[in-house]
Amino acid sequence: MTVPVDQAARDRIRTDTASTLFVNAGAGSGKTTALISRILTLVLDDGVPLASIAAVTFTEKAGAELRDRLRAQLEAERRTSEGERRVCASQALDDLDGAAIGTLHAFAQRILAQHAIAAGLPPVLEVLDEVGSSVAFAERWAVLQTALLDDDDMEEPLLLGLAIGLKLEHVRSLAKALGANWDLIASRVLVGDPGPIRLPDLTAFLRQARDVVASAATCTNADDLLLPKILAVSEPLTALEAAIDDGARMSAIRAISALKFSHGRAGSWADIDAIRTAAKDLAADATELVAGLLDACLRRVTRWTAERVLDTAAARRRDGRLEFHDLLVLARELLARDAAARADLHDTYQRLLLDEFQDTDPIQIEIAVRIAGGADADQAQWTDVVVPSGRLFVVGDAKQSIYKFRRASIATYLDAQEHVGEPVSLTTNFRTVAPVLDWVNTAFSQLITATPQAQPAYEPLDQFRDELGRGSAVVLLGADAHTDLPRAAAAILREREATDVAGIVRHAIDDHWQVYEESAHAWRAAELSDVAILVPARTSLPFLEDAFEAAGVPYRAESSSLVYEAAEVRDLLACARAIADPTDELSLVTALRSPLFGCGDDDLWRWKRDGGRFVLWSRKDEDATGPVADALLALRRLSAAARWSSPSELLGAIIDDRRMLEVAATGPRARDGWRRLRFVVDQARAWSEVSHGGLRAYLAWAAFQGQEATRVAESVLPETDVNAVRVMTIHAAKGLEFPIVIMSGMTAQPNRPRGVQLLWPPAGGYAVKLGAGVQTGDFDDVAPVDEQMDAMERVRLLYVAATRARDHLVVSLHRAAGSTAGTSAAILAGAAGATDGLSFVAPTLQTPHRQVPQATVVSVPPYDEWQRGIVAARASAAKDASIVASGLEGTEPEVVLTDVIDPGLAKGPRDLELPPWSKGRYGSAIGRAVHAVLQTADLATGDGLPSAAAAQAVAEGVTAQVQLVEDLARSAIVSDLVRRAATRENWRETYVGTLQDDGTILEGYVDLIFRDDDGTLVVVDYKTDAIPAGAVESRVVYYRPQLEAYARCVRDATGAPVRAVLLFLHPEGSVEREVGLDPSFAGDR
């Protein structure tokens, strides 16, 4: 029998239980077997009870596997052994179910449960799963958002931040990121005072901007390309000069910072170089002003948010409702400060074994070291703790550290390697055939090189398997770089790669490649289910799917997906929304047009033409017939059942009633559709168990899942009835092995991080980026270090993929010739010898191209004309497709406001994404509630006003202000203007829009329109601004552009004369002011 070259190391792991060992276990080296052998020695030979051993694994699956293999070994020992060894095996089997074998979080929970009082926890703990944590965060954010908007101290940083790019969605994402790292807040975020926010004196900047605008007068050519760019400064300059607050000033400065100055002919200007330099300096100064102020705002907002995140963490501790990260932090905190807890745990767990150490949170090693160190392990740094010999055993592989996004730190691994135990290496690979190992060693010995605190030294893997089956062990796709690619050829590369992948799969099956069947100890012909295609990201998945379908290769994607963006899930939730709110016409029509009911636009048009209504409960339509009537009847049945059903039960009823599973079976990817629908129902069930909420609350939570582009890891049960290729991410394949591995998706560029980026520099502090241009001043200095760590992890990810193969490895090296882009293929091809091997090209790539008729040659326009067209096209593309009328307020040049306006009462534009049952205009909470009441209240009598005000106050979360909402709404209803409207033809909350001369759409929603006795249409806009009486006239000027926009839309649509009136609402009585419009509004256009 062949003896592994590292047998001495394996023997030491098994027998040297008196020493603390740190094992570097290469891929496929049998580390689980080595771990089990050490546990068996401790239990059977050293007499250590299994109840006194803690084995910490990376996943629950690994823990279950370890437990099962231990059970099998112990049962064999009990059958074959005698005496004390048999007694120990029997006792270990009795202890196995209760033994501390499982994930780090499970171990931390066990520690806290045993020392709940010392940890400041109630005796009974509840650990929230992923859904529970998501629901809890949504509840916390609702409270935090209200507190943020109500905090007077945050008014200045928040308003300034909103003016220069910050959004409330950013703060929400920031709160989530801080919550995932709340243990770092005290030492990184809450140190020092962020200081006041001061806008510097702008006198010099204004002079600089005016000089740039004035320089346009020196241009002698009206068609010069630089001229419109210089003149573009005038608009934000005018806004800056008319700005009434710092927010408006910074918004104008931000607009200047975005300007670019290039092109232009020297002969057209007095001194083009000086003018261009001055303009660029202006933009650079504007950028610096914005960056400085944005940094100050972000520091204040981050600190405020971080303090609240710590408060919510403390509340979770008091309530005993913990999330996964809480378990680790609280366990570490307990062990760091409580000597009695350390002593007790030291006695309880005589041996600690840590598996897959490279992939776990850095907190793990500190927990383990302090337990192993006992009562005396109170040093400030865990690296200073003295660990008694034999107490700790660590096994991992730094080359497989790929979970940085889950806080796994390779620097911690390398530190622990220096401070914990004696190093032992397992290098013999039992998994992979020799040619594959040779390729892996050749490539990665060059790509993985020792870098302090960032990358380990490469240890070559030693072969153990000598046998080879039929078929090439290593095959390269795209070994030669492509020289015939046009620019922007990413899609072409992916198509070629996918074609080759499908081709090699078909070739392997048709050529009868062999794979080794471990259970039969024999080689057999490969099947499709033996093939695993591993991709670093899902970018290439659509191309693979197309190639597989074209080649007739069955496949199964076993990975996460954007579940809530899938078409069948959107249809399901639209149907649920229509049931949740019978007045939501948009969701109802969406559901009717979906495959669930199959109503076409012609059906909907005929229904509307014949007087039908898109209202779920309409007695008028009960006797109607046709597709729409049948669909509404089905929805009414579901709606009636929904009153007594949980969200998951309703979703299941919709799926059954509409035969969604059966319909999916007719499509090409039925199993994927089934899995997603089952997953959504399961999550709805989990949500109900946590929140006990109703359908509307569930739909609000589900909407967040879609808005955040939530990638949900779908648990895929083995489907033994399908012989299909498996496609999965490399992360999902970690810890698995496959007879044939194809490394695909190698053409993709590294993904740029999206969403919030919260970085923790090694030197301390933090840097944050919330969106494009919304970042702290030091982010660009810190990001390159983080990017370098990502690049090194990317190489390790490729190593993990390559070492999953048992019998055959296929590597895609598709890349463009001469490209310096850091694609995975380019990285691998850059290693000497990595391109040596059998090359394969799918036959479809070798077929001649189809003859295309020669196109007519069009003459090229003059360069200046072409350049002007480009500038015009870019300017047109930069414009908003539509302008909201309510966004024009304050743009009147005459506006000069000195009074202080309560921003909490100002009304903003409608947000169409908010839940439809929250009726009304969408500005502040009070403003929204008031406008919602006025949309539904009886304008003539005011009947139902108190109940409507109470309902909307609850909907907007301002129950304490219900009387104010009612008084403001009543002040409108009792006004002469609204009383006059109530007795005439009127329209409330009416959409208006018109096409402007520049092609943009001007649109908005008018609170109230009525036709006066002389035929004039009167536009009424309610304002809930809390302003002093002396400031009313200035507010009329402020709102004039908005009212003129409304008037223009109404006039263009009707041709009738228009008047515009502002109605300022106040509990003591409303104030009516007519807005002076251009005389053209008094008659036909």
PDB file of C-alpha atoms in Angstrom, residues 220-400:
ATOM      1  CA  THR A 220     -15.423  84.973 -31.861  1.00  0.00           C
ATOM      2  CA  ASN A 221     -16.951  81.740 -33.185  1.00  0.00           C
ATOM      3  CA  ALA A 222     -20.472  80.842 -32.078  1.00  0.00           C
ATOM      4  CA  ASP A 223     -19.918  77.215 -33.166  1.00  0.00           C
ATOM      5  CA  ASP A 224     -16.770  76.697 -31.096  1.00  0.00           C
ATOM      6  CA  LEU A 225     -17.079  73.523 -29.027  1.00  0.00           C
ATOM      7  CA  LEU A 226     -15.725  75.100 -25.836  1.00  0.00           C
ATOM      8  CA  LEU A 227     -18.292  77.925 -25.820  1.00  0.00           C
ATOM      9  CA  PRO A 228     -21.365  75.926 -24.631  1.00  0.00           C
ATOM     10  CA  LYS A 229     -19.273  74.383 -21.874  1.00  0.00           C
ATOM     11  CA  ILE A 230     -18.187  77.814 -20.622  1.00  0.00           C
ATOM     12  CA  LEU A 231     -21.760  79.095 -20.836  1.00  0.00           C
ATOM     13  CA  ALA A 232     -22.954  76.053 -18.875  1.00  0.00           C
ATOM     14  CA  VAL A 233     -21.430  77.676 -15.779  1.00  0.00           C
ATOM     15  CA  SER A 234     -23.967  80.504 -15.889  1.00  0.00           C
ATOM     16  CA  GLU A 235     -26.994  78.428 -14.824  1.00  0.00           C
ATOM     17  CA  PRO A 236     -25.522  77.009 -11.588  1.00  0.00           C
ATOM     18  CA  LEU A 237     -23.853  80.377 -10.955  1.00  0.00           C
ATOM     19  CA  THR A 238     -27.255  82.098 -11.108  1.00  0.00           C
ATOM     20  CA  ALA A 239     -28.669  79.461  -8.759  1.00  0.00           C
ATOM     21  CA  LEU A 240     -25.731  79.956  -6.399  1.00  0.00           C
ATOM     22  CA  GLU A 241     -26.234  83.718  -6.298  1.00  0.00           C
ATOM     23  CA  ALA A 242     -29.968  83.306  -5.629  1.00  0.00           C
ATOM     24  CA  ALA A 243     -29.564  80.473  -3.088  1.00  0.00           C
ATOM     25  CA  ILE A 244     -31.276  81.063   0.224  1.00  0.00           C
ATOM     26  CA  ASP A 245     -29.582  78.367   2.273  1.00  0.00           C
ATOM     27  CA  ASP A 246     -26.421  76.296   2.399  1.00  0.00           C
ATOM     28  CA  GLY A 247     -28.157  73.298   0.849  1.00  0.00           C
ATOM     29  CA  ALA A 248     -29.083  75.235  -2.285  1.00  0.00           C
ATOM     30  CA  ARG A 249     -25.580  76.711  -2.412  1.00  0.00           C
ATOM     31  CA  MET A 250     -23.933  73.319  -2.266  1.00  0.00           C
ATOM     32  CA  SER A 251     -26.309  71.923  -4.869  1.00  0.00           C
ATOM     33  CA  ALA A 252     -25.238  74.671  -7.262  1.00  0.00           C
ATOM     34  CA  ILE A 253     -21.542  74.168  -6.470  1.00  0.00           C
ATOM     35  CA  ARG A 254     -21.963  70.436  -7.059  1.00  0.00           C
ATOM     36  CA  ALA A 255     -23.410  71.191 -10.494  1.00  0.00           C
ATOM     37  CA  ILE A 256     -20.309  73.250 -11.322  1.00  0.00           C
ATOM     38  CA  SER A 257     -18.019  70.476 -10.099  1.00  0.00           C
ATOM     39  CA  ALA A 258     -19.564  68.084 -12.639  1.00  0.00           C
ATOM     40  CA  LEU A 259     -18.708  70.291 -15.635  1.00  0.00           C
ATOM     41  CA  LYS A 260     -15.941  69.314 -18.053  1.00  0.00           C
ATOM     42  CA  PHE A 261     -13.955  71.767 -20.184  1.00  0.00           C
ATOM     43  CA  SER A 262     -12.200  70.545 -23.316  1.00  0.00           C
ATOM     44  CA  HIS A 263     -12.012  71.131 -27.091  1.00  0.00           C
ATOM     45  CA  GLY A 264     -12.148  74.594 -28.589  1.00  0.00           C
ATOM     46  CA  ARG A 265      -9.927  76.311 -31.179  1.00  0.00           C
ATOM     47  CA  ALA A 266      -7.221  78.741 -30.211  1.00  0.00           C
ATOM     48  CA  GLY A 267      -8.201  81.117 -33.018  1.00  0.00           C
ATOM     49  CA  SER A 268     -11.679  81.570 -31.576  1.00  0.00           C
ATOM     50  CA  TRP A 269     -10.533  82.868 -28.186  1.00  0.00           C
ATOM     51  CA  ALA A 270      -8.411  85.679 -26.841  1.00  0.00           C
ATOM     52  CA  ASP A 271      -6.342  83.213 -24.752  1.00  0.00           C
ATOM     53  CA  ILE A 272      -7.841  79.740 -24.915  1.00  0.00           C
ATOM     54  CA  ASP A 273      -5.246  78.125 -22.628  1.00  0.00           C
ATOM     55  CA  ALA A 274      -5.833  80.644 -19.840  1.00  0.00           C
ATOM     56  CA  ILE A 275      -9.611  80.397 -20.198  1.00  0.00           C
ATOM     57  CA  ARG A 276      -9.600  76.610 -20.218  1.00  0.00           C
ATOM     58  CA  THR A 277      -7.250  76.496 -17.214  1.00  0.00           C
ATOM     59  CA  ALA A 278      -9.441  78.947 -15.286  1.00  0.00           C
ATOM     60  CA  ALA A 279     -12.548  76.875 -16.036  1.00  0.00           C
ATOM     61  CA  LYS A 280     -10.869  73.632 -14.971  1.00  0.00           C
ATOM     62  CA  ASP A 281      -9.599  75.314 -11.795  1.00  0.00           C
ATOM     63  CA  LEU A 282     -13.161  76.419 -11.061  1.00  0.00           C
ATOM     64  CA  ALA A 283     -14.466  72.864 -11.427  1.00  0.00           C
ATOM     65  CA  ALA A 284     -11.604  71.522  -9.289  1.00  0.00           C
ATOM     66  CA  ASP A 285     -12.295  74.093  -6.552  1.00  0.00           C
ATOM     67  CA  ALA A 286     -15.990  73.200  -6.660  1.00  0.00           C
ATOM     68  CA  THR A 287     -15.122  69.516  -6.344  1.00  0.00           C
ATOM     69  CA  GLU A 288     -12.908  70.262  -3.335  1.00  0.00           C
ATOM     70  CA  LEU A 289     -15.655  72.317  -1.679  1.00  0.00           C
ATOM     71  CA  VAL A 290     -18.206  69.560  -2.177  1.00  0.00           C
ATOM     72  CA  ALA A 291     -15.828  66.827  -1.004  1.00  0.00           C
ATOM     73  CA  GLY A 292     -14.894  68.707   2.151  1.00  0.00           C
ATOM     74  CA  LEU A 293     -18.461  69.428   3.120  1.00  0.00           C
ATOM     75  CA  LEU A 294     -19.617  65.945   2.174  1.00  0.00           C
ATOM     76  CA  ASP A 295     -16.925  64.397   4.365  1.00  0.00           C
ATOM     77  CA  ALA A 296     -18.066  66.483   7.323  1.00  0.00           C
ATOM     78  CA  CYS A 297     -21.720  65.581   6.722  1.00  0.00           C
ATOM     79  CA  LEU A 298     -20.958  61.881   6.351  1.00  0.00           C
ATOM     80  CA  ARG A 299     -18.882  61.840   9.522  1.00  0.00           C
ATOM     81  CA  ARG A 300     -21.752  63.388  11.462  1.00  0.00           C
ATOM     82  CA  VAL A 301     -24.379  61.094   9.931  1.00  0.00           C
ATOM     83  CA  THR A 302     -22.179  58.019  10.414  1.00  0.00           C
ATOM     84  CA  ARG A 303     -21.497  58.844  14.049  1.00  0.00           C
ATOM     85  CA  TRP A 304     -25.182  59.473  14.751  1.00  0.00           C
ATOM     86  CA  THR A 305     -26.160  56.222  13.032  1.00  0.00           C
ATOM     87  CA  ALA A 306     -23.405  54.257  14.769  1.00  0.00           C
ATOM     88  CA  GLU A 307     -24.569  55.438  18.200  1.00  0.00           C
ATOM     89  CA  ARG A 308     -28.099  54.215  17.440  1.00  0.00           C
ATOM     90  CA  VAL A 309     -26.784  50.911  16.097  1.00  0.00           C
ATOM     91  CA  LEU A 310     -25.005  50.359  19.426  1.00  0.00           C
ATOM     92  CA  ASP A 311     -28.225  51.224  21.239  1.00  0.00           C
ATOM     93  CA  THR A 312     -30.147  48.616  19.257  1.00  0.00           C
ATOM     94  CA  ALA A 313     -27.414  46.029  19.913  1.00  0.00           C
ATOM     95  CA  ALA A 314     -27.747  46.738  23.637  1.00  0.00           C
ATOM     96  CA  ALA A 315     -31.522  46.374  23.347  1.00  0.00           C
ATOM     97  CA  ARG A 316     -31.123  42.982  21.664  1.00  0.00           C
ATOM     98  CA  ARG A 317     -28.908  41.905  24.527  1.00  0.00           C
ATOM     99  CA  ARG A 318     -31.491  43.023  27.110  1.00  0.00           C
ATOM    100  CA  ASP A 319     -34.304  41.269  25.257  1.00  0.00           C
ATOM    101  CA  GLY A 320     -32.310  38.119  24.570  1.00  0.00           C
ATOM    102  CA  ARG A 321     -33.210  38.276  20.846  1.00  0.00           C
ATOM    103  CA  LEU A 322     -29.766  37.938  19.263  1.00  0.00           C
ATOM    104  CA  GLU A 323     -28.518  37.874  15.710  1.00  0.00           C
ATOM    105  CA  PHE A 324     -25.610  35.733  14.549  1.00  0.00           C
ATOM    106  CA  HIS A 325     -22.996  38.450  14.884  1.00  0.00           C
ATOM    107  CA  ASP A 326     -24.224  39.300  18.384  1.00  0.00           C
ATOM    108  CA  LEU A 327     -23.387  35.764  19.489  1.00  0.00           C
ATOM    109  CA  LEU A 328     -19.718  36.137  18.586  1.00  0.00           C
ATOM    110  CA  VAL A 329     -19.274  39.638  19.966  1.00  0.00           C
ATOM    111  CA  LEU A 330     -20.987  38.921  23.272  1.00  0.00           C
ATOM    112  CA  ALA A 331     -19.107  35.651  23.751  1.00  0.00           C
ATOM    113  CA  ARG A 332     -15.782  37.376  23.143  1.00  0.00           C
ATOM    114  CA  GLU A 333     -16.735  40.227  25.450  1.00  0.00           C
ATOM    115  CA  LEU A 334     -17.705  37.770  28.210  1.00  0.00           C
ATOM    116  CA  LEU A 335     -14.408  35.891  27.914  1.00  0.00           C
ATOM    117  CA  ALA A 336     -12.348  39.076  27.818  1.00  0.00           C
ATOM    118  CA  ARG A 337     -13.697  40.467  31.093  1.00  0.00           C
ATOM    119  CA  ASP A 338     -14.965  37.553  33.221  1.00  0.00           C
ATOM    120  CA  ALA A 339     -12.293  35.339  34.800  1.00  0.00           C
ATOM    121  CA  ALA A 340     -14.876  33.024  36.381  1.00  0.00           C
ATOM    122  CA  ALA A 341     -16.482  32.323  32.998  1.00  0.00           C
ATOM    123  CA  ARG A 342     -13.063  31.635  31.481  1.00  0.00           C
ATOM    124  CA  ALA A 343     -12.180  29.252  34.297  1.00  0.00           C
ATOM    125  CA  ASP A 344     -15.480  27.392  34.029  1.00  0.00           C
ATOM    126  CA  LEU A 345     -15.242  27.031  30.247  1.00  0.00           C
ATOM    127  CA  HIS A 346     -11.589  26.033  30.551  1.00  0.00           C
ATOM    128  CA  ASP A 347     -12.649  23.181  32.811  1.00  0.00           C
ATOM    129  CA  THR A 348     -15.659  22.275  30.661  1.00  0.00           C
ATOM    130  CA  TYR A 349     -13.800  22.153  27.332  1.00  0.00           C
ATOM    131  CA  GLN A 350     -10.455  20.504  27.860  1.00  0.00           C
ATOM    132  CA  ARG A 351      -9.714  20.388  24.135  1.00  0.00           C
ATOM    133  CA  LEU A 352     -10.679  22.857  21.379  1.00  0.00           C
ATOM    134  CA  LEU A 353     -10.381  21.913  17.710  1.00  0.00           C
ATOM    135  CA  LEU A 354     -10.964  24.566  15.037  1.00  0.00           C
ATOM    136  CA  ASP A 355     -11.680  23.414  11.487  1.00  0.00           C
ATOM    137  CA  GLU A 356     -11.593  25.542   8.263  1.00  0.00           C
ATOM    138  CA  PHE A 357      -9.939  28.269  10.295  1.00  0.00           C
ATOM    139  CA  GLN A 358      -9.159  30.377   7.215  1.00  0.00           C
ATOM    140  CA  ASP A 359     -12.842  31.111   6.548  1.00  0.00           C
ATOM    141  CA  THR A 360     -14.180  32.174   9.927  1.00  0.00           C
ATOM    142  CA  ASP A 361     -14.532  35.470  11.746  1.00  0.00           C
ATOM    143  CA  PRO A 362     -11.370  36.770  13.481  1.00  0.00           C
ATOM    144  CA  ILE A 363     -13.328  36.682  16.743  1.00  0.00           C
ATOM    145  CA  GLN A 364     -13.089  32.875  16.667  1.00  0.00           C
ATOM    146  CA  ILE A 365      -9.424  32.658  17.554  1.00  0.00           C
ATOM    147  CA  GLU A 366      -9.796  35.057  20.473  1.00  0.00           C
ATOM    148  CA  ILE A 367     -12.696  33.003  21.899  1.00  0.00           C
ATOM    149  CA  ALA A 368     -10.701  29.792  21.544  1.00  0.00           C
ATOM    150  CA  VAL A 369      -7.461  31.197  22.979  1.00  0.00           C
ATOM    151  CA  ARG A 370      -9.145  32.724  26.039  1.00  0.00           C
ATOM    152  CA  ILE A 371     -11.001  29.478  26.824  1.00  0.00           C
ATOM    153  CA  ALA A 372      -7.807  27.483  26.399  1.00  0.00           C
ATOM    154  CA  GLY A 373      -5.897  29.997  28.525  1.00  0.00           C
ATOM    155  CA  GLY A 374      -8.359  29.808  31.396  1.00  0.00           C
ATOM    156  CA  ALA A 375      -8.770  32.319  34.213  1.00  0.00           C
ATOM    157  CA  ASP A 376      -5.387  33.949  33.565  1.00  0.00           C
ATOM    158  CA  ALA A 377      -6.172  34.746  29.917  1.00  0.00           C
ATOM    159  CA  ASP A 378      -7.038  38.389  30.594  1.00  0.00           C
ATOM    160  CA  GLN A 379      -4.394  40.039  28.409  1.00  0.00           C
ATOM    161  CA  ALA A 380      -5.575  42.936  26.252  1.00  0.00           C
ATOM    162  CA  GLN A 381      -4.410  41.221  23.054  1.00  0.00           C
ATOM    163  CA  TRP A 382      -5.196  37.582  22.404  1.00  0.00           C
ATOM    164  CA  THR A 383      -1.734  37.125  20.906  1.00  0.00           C
ATOM    165  CA  ASP A 384      -0.276  37.636  24.398  1.00  0.00           C
ATOM    166  CA  VAL A 385      -2.312  34.823  25.972  1.00  0.00           C
ATOM    167  CA  VAL A 386      -0.327  31.721  26.944  1.00  0.00           C
ATOM    168  CA  VAL A 387      -2.102  28.563  25.722  1.00  0.00           C
ATOM    169  CA  PRO A 388      -1.299  25.381  27.672  1.00  0.00           C
ATOM    170  CA  SER A 389       0.106  22.625  25.491  1.00  0.00           C
ATOM    171  CA  GLY A 390      -2.417  20.334  23.868  1.00  0.00           C
ATOM    172  CA  ARG A 391      -5.414  22.512  24.649  1.00  0.00           C
ATOM    173  CA  LEU A 392      -5.841  23.867  21.118  1.00  0.00           C
ATOM    174  CA  PHE A 393      -5.757  22.349  17.666  1.00  0.00           C
ATOM    175  CA  VAL A 394      -6.207  24.506  14.539  1.00  0.00           C
ATOM    176  CA  VAL A 395      -6.528  23.292  10.952  1.00  0.00           C
ATOM    177  CA  GLY A 396      -7.005  25.323   7.792  1.00  0.00           C
ATOM    178  CA  ASP A 397      -5.566  26.305   4.443  1.00  0.00           C
ATOM    179  CA  ALA A 398      -4.752  29.960   3.862  1.00  0.00           C
ATOM    180  CA  LYS A 399      -4.702  29.322   0.102  1.00  0.00           C
ATOM    181  CA  GLN A 400      -8.453  28.642   0.336  1.00  0.00           C
TER     182      GLN A 400
END
